[in-house]
Amino acid sequence: MARIDKLVIVGIGLIGGSFALALKGAGAVKRVIGVGRSAPNIRRALELKIMDAAGALDAATLADADLVLLAAPVGQMQAIMRSIAPVLGAHTVVTDAGSTKQDVIALARRELKGALARFVPGHPIAGTEKSGAEAAFAGLYRERKVVLTPLAENEPGAIALVRSAWEQCGASVFEMKPEEHDA
């Protein structure tokens, strides 16, 4: 199982916060940095120890990250990808938790360019009706499915890291083609 020294979660709500808590609970991550738009939600995530520090979409946060989870709504992905592309580290792996894959992959192809080989699209099939850091809990992904839709360009190590992270959250990981997922 892979050990993640630095995990960055963009969108530290139910999905991203639960990912962080599950990995912390499994002893699979050393440090979690959260990025979000709502200062009250970021403060609450710090209080709940979902994350260890707040970050931003900048080099200080992203350049040395092992794994970045984009857990924001699909409608925000383009702006996020455009912001992170120039500051990602040469070995940083990026994944997402978007509910659709073909459009997210198209955005990644346009925006992530040099980091595309390290972008592994994913979709956890889990959630609740609640949102925000307050809703996050470590068991959200236990015995749930996560679908990965790897790209032909993906580095095998990137896929392995993302798969391992979800498995350490307790999920069963499946792979399929993006169009099959979206159908």
mmCIF file with all atom_site columns, C-alpha atoms in Angstrom:
data_model
loop_
_atom_site.group_PDB
_atom_site.id
_atom_site.type_symbol
_atom_site.label_atom_id
_atom_site.label_alt_id
_atom_site.label_comp_id
_atom_site.label_asym_id
_atom_site.label_entity_id
_atom_site.label_seq_id
_atom_site.pdbx_PDB_ins_code
_atom_site.Cartn_x
_atom_site.Cartn_y
_atom_site.Cartn_z
_atom_site.occupancy
_atom_site.B_iso_or_equiv
_atom_site.pdbx_formal_charge
_atom_site.auth_seq_id
_atom_site.auth_comp_id
_atom_site.auth_asym_id
_atom_site.auth_atom_id
_atom_site.pdbx_PDB_model_num
ATOM 1   C CA . MET A 1 1   ? 0.000   0.000  0.000   1.00 0.00 ? 1   MET A CA 1
ATOM 2   C CA . ALA A 1 2   ? 1.253   3.446  -0.936  1.00 0.00 ? 2   ALA A CA 1
ATOM 3   C CA . ARG A 1 3   ? 2.100   5.973  1.747   1.00 0.00 ? 3   ARG A CA 1
ATOM 4   C CA . ILE A 1 4   ? 1.206   9.572  0.945   1.00 0.00 ? 4   ILE A CA 1
ATOM 5   C CA . ASP A 1 5   ? 3.424   12.187 2.590   1.00 0.00 ? 5   ASP A CA 1
ATOM 6   C CA . LYS A 1 6   ? 1.401   15.182 1.390   1.00 0.00 ? 6   LYS A CA 1
ATOM 7   C CA . LEU A 1 7   ? -2.213  15.019 0.249   1.00 0.00 ? 7   LEU A CA 1
ATOM 8   C CA . VAL A 1 8   ? -3.948  18.140 -1.050  1.00 0.00 ? 8   VAL A CA 1
ATOM 9   C CA . ILE A 1 9   ? -7.746  18.165 -1.108  1.00 0.00 ? 9   ILE A CA 1
ATOM 10  C CA . VAL A 1 10  ? -9.398  20.832 -3.253  1.00 0.00 ? 10  VAL A CA 1
ATOM 11  C CA . GLY A 1 11  ? -12.935 20.931 -1.866  1.00 0.00 ? 11  GLY A CA 1
ATOM 12  C CA . ILE A 1 12  ? -12.820 19.834 1.758   1.00 0.00 ? 12  ILE A CA 1
ATOM 13  C CA . GLY A 1 13  ? -16.489 18.912 2.140   1.00 0.00 ? 13  GLY A CA 1
ATOM 14  C CA . LEU A 1 14  ? -18.260 15.561 2.410   1.00 0.00 ? 14  LEU A CA 1
ATOM 15  C CA . ILE A 1 15  ? -16.337 13.850 -0.407  1.00 0.00 ? 15  ILE A CA 1
ATOM 16  C CA . GLY A 1 16  ? -12.882 15.360 0.056   1.00 0.00 ? 16  GLY A CA 1
ATOM 17  C CA . GLY A 1 17  ? -13.088 15.461 3.844   1.00 0.00 ? 17  GLY A CA 1
ATOM 18  C CA . SER A 1 18  ? -14.172 11.832 4.043   1.00 0.00 ? 18  SER A CA 1
ATOM 19  C CA . PHE A 1 19  ? -11.279 10.834 1.767   1.00 0.00 ? 19  PHE A CA 1
ATOM 20  C CA . ALA A 1 20  ? -8.851  12.644 4.084   1.00 0.00 ? 20  ALA A CA 1
ATOM 21  C CA . LEU A 1 21  ? -10.348 11.137 7.253   1.00 0.00 ? 21  LEU A CA 1
ATOM 22  C CA . ALA A 1 22  ? -10.328 7.613  5.820   1.00 0.00 ? 22  ALA A CA 1
ATOM 23  C CA . LEU A 1 23  ? -6.678  7.873  4.755   1.00 0.00 ? 23  LEU A CA 1
ATOM 24  C CA . LYS A 1 24  ? -5.708  9.365  8.118   1.00 0.00 ? 24  LYS A CA 1
ATOM 25  C CA . GLY A 1 25  ? -7.555  6.556  9.882   1.00 0.00 ? 25  GLY A CA 1
ATOM 26  C CA . ALA A 1 26  ? -5.701  3.973  7.792   1.00 0.00 ? 26  ALA A CA 1
ATOM 27  C CA . GLY A 1 27  ? -2.355  5.578  8.599   1.00 0.00 ? 27  GLY A CA 1
ATOM 28  C CA . ALA A 1 28  ? -1.849  6.095  4.860   1.00 0.00 ? 28  ALA A CA 1
ATOM 29  C CA . VAL A 1 29  ? -1.204  9.844  4.850   1.00 0.00 ? 29  VAL A CA 1
ATOM 30  C CA . LYS A 1 30  ? 1.234   11.991 6.779   1.00 0.00 ? 30  LYS A CA 1
ATOM 31  C CA . ARG A 1 31  ? -0.127  15.490 6.073   1.00 0.00 ? 31  ARG A CA 1
ATOM 32  C CA . VAL A 1 32  ? -3.389  16.809 4.609   1.00 0.00 ? 32  VAL A CA 1
ATOM 33  C CA . ILE A 1 33  ? -3.677  20.302 3.169   1.00 0.00 ? 33  ILE A CA 1
ATOM 34  C CA . GLY A 1 34  ? -7.168  21.593 2.388   1.00 0.00 ? 34  GLY A CA 1
ATOM 35  C CA . VAL A 1 35  ? -8.114  24.157 -0.212  1.00 0.00 ? 35  VAL A CA 1
ATOM 36  C CA . GLY A 1 36  ? -11.570 25.680 -0.390  1.00 0.00 ? 36  GLY A CA 1
ATOM 37  C CA . ARG A 1 37  ? -13.573 28.796 -1.118  1.00 0.00 ? 37  ARG A CA 1
ATOM 38  C CA . SER A 1 38  ? -15.355 29.120 2.231   1.00 0.00 ? 38  SER A CA 1
ATOM 39  C CA . ALA A 1 39  ? -13.282 30.366 5.167   1.00 0.00 ? 39  ALA A CA 1
ATOM 40  C CA . PRO A 1 40  ? -15.822 29.075 7.747   1.00 0.00 ? 40  PRO A CA 1
ATOM 41  C CA . ASN A 1 41  ? -15.717 25.590 6.168   1.00 0.00 ? 41  ASN A CA 1
ATOM 42  C CA . ILE A 1 42  ? -11.899 25.603 6.146   1.00 0.00 ? 42  ILE A CA 1
ATOM 43  C CA . ARG A 1 43  ? -11.869 26.628 9.829   1.00 0.00 ? 43  ARG A CA 1
ATOM 44  C CA . ARG A 1 44  ? -14.320 23.846 10.658  1.00 0.00 ? 44  ARG A CA 1
ATOM 45  C CA . ALA A 1 45  ? -12.229 21.274 8.764   1.00 0.00 ? 45  ALA A CA 1
ATOM 46  C CA . LEU A 1 46  ? -9.202  22.352 10.821  1.00 0.00 ? 46  LEU A CA 1
ATOM 47  C CA . GLU A 1 47  ? -11.202 22.119 14.082  1.00 0.00 ? 47  GLU A CA 1
ATOM 48  C CA . LEU A 1 48  ? -12.400 18.625 13.136  1.00 0.00 ? 48  LEU A CA 1
ATOM 49  C CA . LYS A 1 49  ? -8.813  17.612 12.248  1.00 0.00 ? 49  LYS A CA 1
ATOM 50  C CA . ILE A 1 50  ? -9.870  16.645 8.747   1.00 0.00 ? 50  ILE A CA 1
ATOM 51  C CA . MET A 1 51  ? -6.876  18.594 7.508   1.00 0.00 ? 51  MET A CA 1
ATOM 52  C CA . ASP A 1 52  ? -3.622  19.723 9.054   1.00 0.00 ? 52  ASP A CA 1
ATOM 53  C CA . ALA A 1 53  ? -3.338  23.102 7.343   1.00 0.00 ? 53  ALA A CA 1
ATOM 54  C CA . ALA A 1 54  ? -5.076  25.339 4.842   1.00 0.00 ? 54  ALA A CA 1
ATOM 55  C CA . GLY A 1 55  ? -3.516  25.927 1.446   1.00 0.00 ? 55  GLY A CA 1
ATOM 56  C CA . ALA A 1 56  ? -4.198  27.625 -1.851  1.00 0.00 ? 56  ALA A CA 1
ATOM 57  C CA . LEU A 1 57  ? -3.972  26.808 -5.528  1.00 0.00 ? 57  LEU A CA 1
ATOM 58  C CA . ASP A 1 58  ? -0.322  27.820 -5.567  1.00 0.00 ? 58  ASP A CA 1
ATOM 59  C CA . ALA A 1 59  ? 3.180   26.337 -5.784  1.00 0.00 ? 59  ALA A CA 1
ATOM 60  C CA . ALA A 1 60  ? 3.668   26.391 -2.012  1.00 0.00 ? 60  ALA A CA 1
ATOM 61  C CA . THR A 1 61  ? 0.702   24.021 -1.641  1.00 0.00 ? 61  THR A CA 1
ATOM 62  C CA . LEU A 1 62  ? 0.974   21.914 -4.780  1.00 0.00 ? 62  LEU A CA 1
ATOM 63  C CA . ALA A 1 63  ? 4.601   21.633 -5.951  1.00 0.00 ? 63  ALA A CA 1
ATOM 64  C CA . ASP A 1 64  ? 5.579   18.956 -3.406  1.00 0.00 ? 64  ASP A CA 1
ATOM 65  C CA . ALA A 1 65  ? 2.214   17.183 -3.105  1.00 0.00 ? 65  ALA A CA 1
ATOM 66  C CA . ASP A 1 66  ? 2.169   13.438 -3.706  1.00 0.00 ? 66  ASP A CA 1
ATOM 67  C CA . LEU A 1 67  ? -1.556  13.353 -4.474  1.00 0.00 ? 67  LEU A CA 1
ATOM 68  C CA . VAL A 1 68  ? -4.180  16.011 -5.205  1.00 0.00 ? 68  VAL A CA 1
ATOM 69  C CA . LEU A 1 69  ? -7.890  15.174 -5.053  1.00 0.00 ? 69  LEU A CA 1
ATOM 70  C CA . LEU A 1 70  ? -10.194 17.549 -6.897  1.00 0.00 ? 70  LEU A CA 1
ATOM 71  C CA . ALA A 1 71  ? -13.400 17.154 -4.884  1.00 0.00 ? 71  ALA A CA 1
ATOM 72  C CA . ALA A 1 72  ? -15.161 20.241 -6.172  1.00 0.00 ? 72  ALA A CA 1
ATOM 73  C CA . PRO A 1 73  ? -18.238 20.274 -8.426  1.00 0.00 ? 73  PRO A CA 1
ATOM 74  C CA . VAL A 1 74  ? -17.578 19.431 -12.082 1.00 0.00 ? 74  VAL A CA 1
ATOM 75  C CA . GLY A 1 75  ? -18.569 22.995 -13.052 1.00 0.00 ? 75  GLY A CA 1
ATOM 76  C CA . GLN A 1 76  ? -15.544 24.312 -11.141 1.00 0.00 ? 76  GLN A CA 1
ATOM 77  C CA . MET A 1 77  ? -13.009 21.857 -12.605 1.00 0.00 ? 77  MET A CA 1
ATOM 78  C CA . GLN A 1 78  ? -11.817 23.958 -15.533 1.00 0.00 ? 78  GLN A CA 1
ATOM 79  C CA . ALA A 1 79  ? -10.850 26.949 -13.382 1.00 0.00 ? 79  ALA A CA 1
ATOM 80  C CA . ILE A 1 80  ? -9.184  24.700 -10.811 1.00 0.00 ? 80  ILE A CA 1
ATOM 81  C CA . MET A 1 81  ? -7.234  22.735 -13.424 1.00 0.00 ? 81  MET A CA 1
ATOM 82  C CA . ARG A 1 82  ? -6.133  25.941 -15.143 1.00 0.00 ? 82  ARG A CA 1
ATOM 83  C CA . SER A 1 83  ? -4.885  27.306 -11.799 1.00 0.00 ? 83  SER A CA 1
ATOM 84  C CA . ILE A 1 84  ? -3.001  24.196 -10.692 1.00 0.00 ? 84  ILE A CA 1
ATOM 85  C CA . ALA A 1 85  ? -1.410  23.161 -14.019 1.00 0.00 ? 85  ALA A CA 1
ATOM 86  C CA . PRO A 1 86  ? 1.585   25.543 -13.878 1.00 0.00 ? 86  PRO A CA 1
ATOM 87  C CA . VAL A 1 87  ? 2.379   24.828 -10.204 1.00 0.00 ? 87  VAL A CA 1
ATOM 88  C CA . LEU A 1 88  ? 2.051   21.042 -9.967  1.00 0.00 ? 88  LEU A CA 1
ATOM 89  C CA . GLY A 1 89  ? 5.182   19.144 -9.021  1.00 0.00 ? 89  GLY A CA 1
ATOM 90  C CA . ALA A 1 90  ? 6.861   16.909 -11.586 1.00 0.00 ? 90  ALA A CA 1
ATOM 91  C CA . HIS A 1 91  ? 5.696   13.815 -9.682  1.00 0.00 ? 91  HIS A CA 1
ATOM 92  C CA . THR A 1 92  ? 2.362   15.052 -8.301  1.00 0.00 ? 92  THR A CA 1
ATOM 93  C CA . VAL A 1 93  ? -0.557  12.766 -9.142  1.00 0.00 ? 93  VAL A CA 1
ATOM 94  C CA . VAL A 1 94  ? -3.988  14.348 -9.572  1.00 0.00 ? 94  VAL A CA 1
ATOM 95  C CA . THR A 1 95  ? -7.366  12.650 -9.428  1.00 0.00 ? 95  THR A CA 1
ATOM 96  C CA . ASP A 1 96  ? -10.928 13.866 -9.205  1.00 0.00 ? 96  ASP A CA 1
ATOM 97  C CA . ALA A 1 97  ? -14.220 12.790 -7.702  1.00 0.00 ? 97  ALA A CA 1
ATOM 98  C CA . GLY A 1 98  ? -16.475 14.203 -10.399 1.00 0.00 ? 98  GLY A CA 1
ATOM 99  C CA . SER A 1 99  ? -19.725 12.463 -11.224 1.00 0.00 ? 99  SER A CA 1
ATOM 100 C CA . THR A 1 100 ? -19.121 12.622 -14.984 1.00 0.00 ? 100 THR A CA 1
ATOM 101 C CA . LYS A 1 101 ? -15.930 11.626 -16.721 1.00 0.00 ? 101 LYS A CA 1
ATOM 102 C CA . GLN A 1 102 ? -15.899 12.520 -20.433 1.00 0.00 ? 102 GLN A CA 1
ATOM 103 C CA . ASP A 1 103 ? -16.253 16.256 -19.782 1.00 0.00 ? 103 ASP A CA 1
ATOM 104 C CA . VAL A 1 104 ? -13.712 16.230 -16.938 1.00 0.00 ? 104 VAL A CA 1
ATOM 105 C CA . ILE A 1 105 ? -11.231 14.355 -19.137 1.00 0.00 ? 105 ILE A CA 1
ATOM 106 C CA . ALA A 1 106 ? -11.749 16.866 -21.959 1.00 0.00 ? 106 ALA A CA 1
ATOM 107 C CA . LEU A 1 107 ? -11.009 19.680 -19.496 1.00 0.00 ? 107 LEU A CA 1
ATOM 108 C CA . ALA A 1 108 ? -7.923  17.863 -18.210 1.00 0.00 ? 108 ALA A CA 1
ATOM 109 C CA . ARG A 1 109 ? -6.622  17.408 -21.763 1.00 0.00 ? 109 ARG A CA 1
ATOM 110 C CA . ARG A 1 110 ? -7.034  21.141 -22.380 1.00 0.00 ? 110 ARG A CA 1
ATOM 111 C CA . GLU A 1 111 ? -5.834  22.465 -19.026 1.00 0.00 ? 111 GLU A CA 1
ATOM 112 C CA . LEU A 1 112 ? -3.377  20.009 -17.443 1.00 0.00 ? 112 LEU A CA 1
ATOM 113 C CA . LYS A 1 113 ? -1.209  19.452 -20.527 1.00 0.00 ? 113 LYS A CA 1
ATOM 114 C CA . GLY A 1 114 ? 2.206   18.345 -19.134 1.00 0.00 ? 114 GLY A CA 1
ATOM 115 C CA . ALA A 1 115 ? 0.597   16.757 -16.076 1.00 0.00 ? 115 ALA A CA 1
ATOM 116 C CA . LEU A 1 116 ? -1.975  14.759 -18.063 1.00 0.00 ? 116 LEU A CA 1
ATOM 117 C CA . ALA A 1 117 ? -0.047  11.477 -17.647 1.00 0.00 ? 117 ALA A CA 1
ATOM 118 C CA . ARG A 1 118 ? -0.459  11.912 -13.883 1.00 0.00 ? 118 ARG A CA 1
ATOM 119 C CA . PHE A 1 119 ? -4.209  12.734 -13.958 1.00 0.00 ? 119 PHE A CA 1
ATOM 120 C CA . VAL A 1 120 ? -6.288  9.667  -13.108 1.00 0.00 ? 120 VAL A CA 1
ATOM 121 C CA . PRO A 1 121 ? -10.036 10.357 -13.419 1.00 0.00 ? 121 PRO A CA 1
ATOM 122 C CA . GLY A 1 122 ? -12.204 8.809  -10.719 1.00 0.00 ? 122 GLY A CA 1
ATOM 123 C CA . HIS A 1 123 ? -15.693 8.750  -9.282  1.00 0.00 ? 123 HIS A CA 1
ATOM 124 C CA . PRO A 1 124 ? -16.568 7.430  -5.825  1.00 0.00 ? 124 PRO A CA 1
ATOM 125 C CA . ILE A 1 125 ? -20.103 6.035  -5.817  1.00 0.00 ? 125 ILE A CA 1
ATOM 126 C CA . ALA A 1 126 ? -20.873 7.280  -2.339  1.00 0.00 ? 126 ALA A CA 1
ATOM 127 C CA . GLY A 1 127 ? -22.369 10.278 -0.619  1.00 0.00 ? 127 GLY A CA 1
ATOM 128 C CA . THR A 1 128 ? -25.122 11.582 1.588   1.00 0.00 ? 128 THR A CA 1
ATOM 129 C CA . GLU A 1 129 ? -27.574 14.450 1.413   1.00 0.00 ? 129 GLU A CA 1
ATOM 130 C CA . LYS A 1 130 ? -25.253 16.555 3.609   1.00 0.00 ? 130 LYS A CA 1
ATOM 131 C CA . SER A 1 131 ? -22.369 18.769 2.544   1.00 0.00 ? 131 SER A CA 1
ATOM 132 C CA . GLY A 1 132 ? -19.394 20.641 3.959   1.00 0.00 ? 132 GLY A CA 1
ATOM 133 C CA . ALA A 1 133 ? -16.632 19.586 6.316   1.00 0.00 ? 133 ALA A CA 1
ATOM 134 C CA . GLU A 1 134 ? -19.152 18.934 9.079   1.00 0.00 ? 134 GLU A CA 1
ATOM 135 C CA . ALA A 1 135 ? -20.651 16.112 6.972   1.00 0.00 ? 135 ALA A CA 1
ATOM 136 C CA . ALA A 1 136 ? -17.347 14.259 6.394   1.00 0.00 ? 136 ALA A CA 1
ATOM 137 C CA . PHE A 1 137 ? -16.771 10.888 8.048   1.00 0.00 ? 137 PHE A CA 1
ATOM 138 C CA . ALA A 1 138 ? -14.065 8.235  7.708   1.00 0.00 ? 138 ALA A CA 1
ATOM 139 C CA . GLY A 1 139 ? -16.423 5.378  6.792   1.00 0.00 ? 139 GLY A CA 1
ATOM 140 C CA . LEU A 1 140 ? -18.103 6.966  3.758   1.00 0.00 ? 140 LEU A CA 1
ATOM 141 C CA . TYR A 1 141 ? -16.206 4.783  1.269   1.00 0.00 ? 141 TYR A CA 1
ATOM 142 C CA . ARG A 1 142 ? -16.153 1.499  3.169   1.00 0.00 ? 142 ARG A CA 1
ATOM 143 C CA . GLU A 1 143 ? -17.633 -1.250 1.004   1.00 0.00 ? 143 GLU A CA 1
ATOM 144 C CA . ARG A 1 144 ? -18.511 1.298  -1.687  1.00 0.00 ? 144 ARG A CA 1
ATOM 145 C CA . LYS A 1 145 ? -17.460 1.321  -5.321  1.00 0.00 ? 145 LYS A CA 1
ATOM 146 C CA . VAL A 1 146 ? -15.019 3.754  -6.856  1.00 0.00 ? 146 VAL A CA 1
ATOM 147 C CA . VAL A 1 147 ? -14.760 3.873  -10.635 1.00 0.00 ? 147 VAL A CA 1
ATOM 148 C CA . LEU A 1 148 ? -11.477 4.891  -12.237 1.00 0.00 ? 148 LEU A CA 1
ATOM 149 C CA . THR A 1 149 ? -11.414 5.789  -15.920 1.00 0.00 ? 149 THR A CA 1
ATOM 150 C CA . PRO A 1 150 ? -7.674  5.802  -16.641 1.00 0.00 ? 150 PRO A CA 1
ATOM 151 C CA . LEU A 1 151 ? -6.290  7.494  -19.728 1.00 0.00 ? 151 LEU A CA 1
ATOM 152 C CA . ALA A 1 152 ? -4.113  5.743  -22.297 1.00 0.00 ? 152 ALA A CA 1
ATOM 153 C CA . GLU A 1 153 ? -1.392  8.267  -21.398 1.00 0.00 ? 153 GLU A CA 1
ATOM 154 C CA . ASN A 1 154 ? -1.471  7.536  -17.664 1.00 0.00 ? 154 ASN A CA 1
ATOM 155 C CA . GLU A 1 155 ? 1.733   6.539  -15.936 1.00 0.00 ? 155 GLU A CA 1
ATOM 156 C CA . PRO A 1 156 ? 1.178   3.120  -14.323 1.00 0.00 ? 156 PRO A CA 1
ATOM 157 C CA . GLY A 1 157 ? 2.471   4.472  -10.994 1.00 0.00 ? 157 GLY A CA 1
ATOM 158 C CA . ALA A 1 158 ? -0.168  7.220  -11.023 1.00 0.00 ? 158 ALA A CA 1
ATOM 159 C CA . ILE A 1 159 ? -2.981  4.707  -11.485 1.00 0.00 ? 159 ILE A CA 1
ATOM 160 C CA . ALA A 1 160 ? -1.506  2.487  -8.771  1.00 0.00 ? 160 ALA A CA 1
ATOM 161 C CA . LEU A 1 161 ? -1.319  5.390  -6.286  1.00 0.00 ? 161 LEU A CA 1
ATOM 162 C CA . VAL A 1 162 ? -4.923  6.465  -6.872  1.00 0.00 ? 162 VAL A CA 1
ATOM 163 C CA . ARG A 1 163 ? -6.182  2.859  -6.726  1.00 0.00 ? 163 ARG A CA 1
ATOM 164 C CA . SER A 1 164 ? -4.254  2.233  -3.500  1.00 0.00 ? 164 SER A CA 1
ATOM 165 C CA . ALA A 1 165 ? -5.569  5.415  -1.881  1.00 0.00 ? 165 ALA A CA 1
ATOM 166 C CA . TRP A 1 166 ? -9.192  4.476  -2.553  1.00 0.00 ? 166 TRP A CA 1
ATOM 167 C CA . GLU A 1 167 ? -8.603  0.889  -1.418  1.00 0.00 ? 167 GLU A CA 1
ATOM 168 C CA . GLN A 1 168 ? -7.108  2.196  1.825   1.00 0.00 ? 168 GLN A CA 1
ATOM 169 C CA . CYS A 1 169 ? -10.373 4.127  2.279   1.00 0.00 ? 169 CYS A CA 1
ATOM 170 C CA . GLY A 1 170 ? -12.150 0.744  2.214   1.00 0.00 ? 170 GLY A CA 1
ATOM 171 C CA . ALA A 1 171 ? -13.524 1.038  -1.317  1.00 0.00 ? 171 ALA A CA 1
ATOM 172 C CA . SER A 1 172 ? -13.683 -1.548 -4.096  1.00 0.00 ? 172 SER A CA 1
ATOM 173 C CA . VAL A 1 173 ? -12.049 -0.034 -7.162  1.00 0.00 ? 173 VAL A CA 1
ATOM 174 C CA . PHE A 1 174 ? -13.205 -0.766 -10.707 1.00 0.00 ? 174 PHE A CA 1
ATOM 175 C CA . GLU A 1 175 ? -11.938 0.513  -14.038 1.00 0.00 ? 175 GLU A CA 1
ATOM 176 C CA . MET A 1 176 ? -14.025 1.315  -17.082 1.00 0.00 ? 176 MET A CA 1
ATOM 177 C CA . LYS A 1 177 ? -14.015 3.509  -20.147 1.00 0.00 ? 177 LYS A CA 1
ATOM 178 C CA . PRO A 1 178 ? -15.256 7.090  -19.577 1.00 0.00 ? 178 PRO A CA 1
ATOM 179 C CA . GLU A 1 179 ? -18.151 6.719  -22.009 1.00 0.00 ? 179 GLU A CA 1
ATOM 180 C CA . GLU A 1 180 ? -19.223 3.482  -20.315 1.00 0.00 ? 180 GLU A CA 1
ATOM 181 C CA . HIS A 1 181 ? -19.161 5.239  -16.930 1.00 0.00 ? 181 HIS A CA 1
ATOM 182 C CA . ASP A 1 182 ? -21.183 8.195  -18.180 1.00 0.00 ? 182 ASP A CA 1
ATOM 183 C CA . ALA A 1 183 ? -23.813 5.955  -19.822 1.00 0.00 ? 183 ALA A CA 1
#
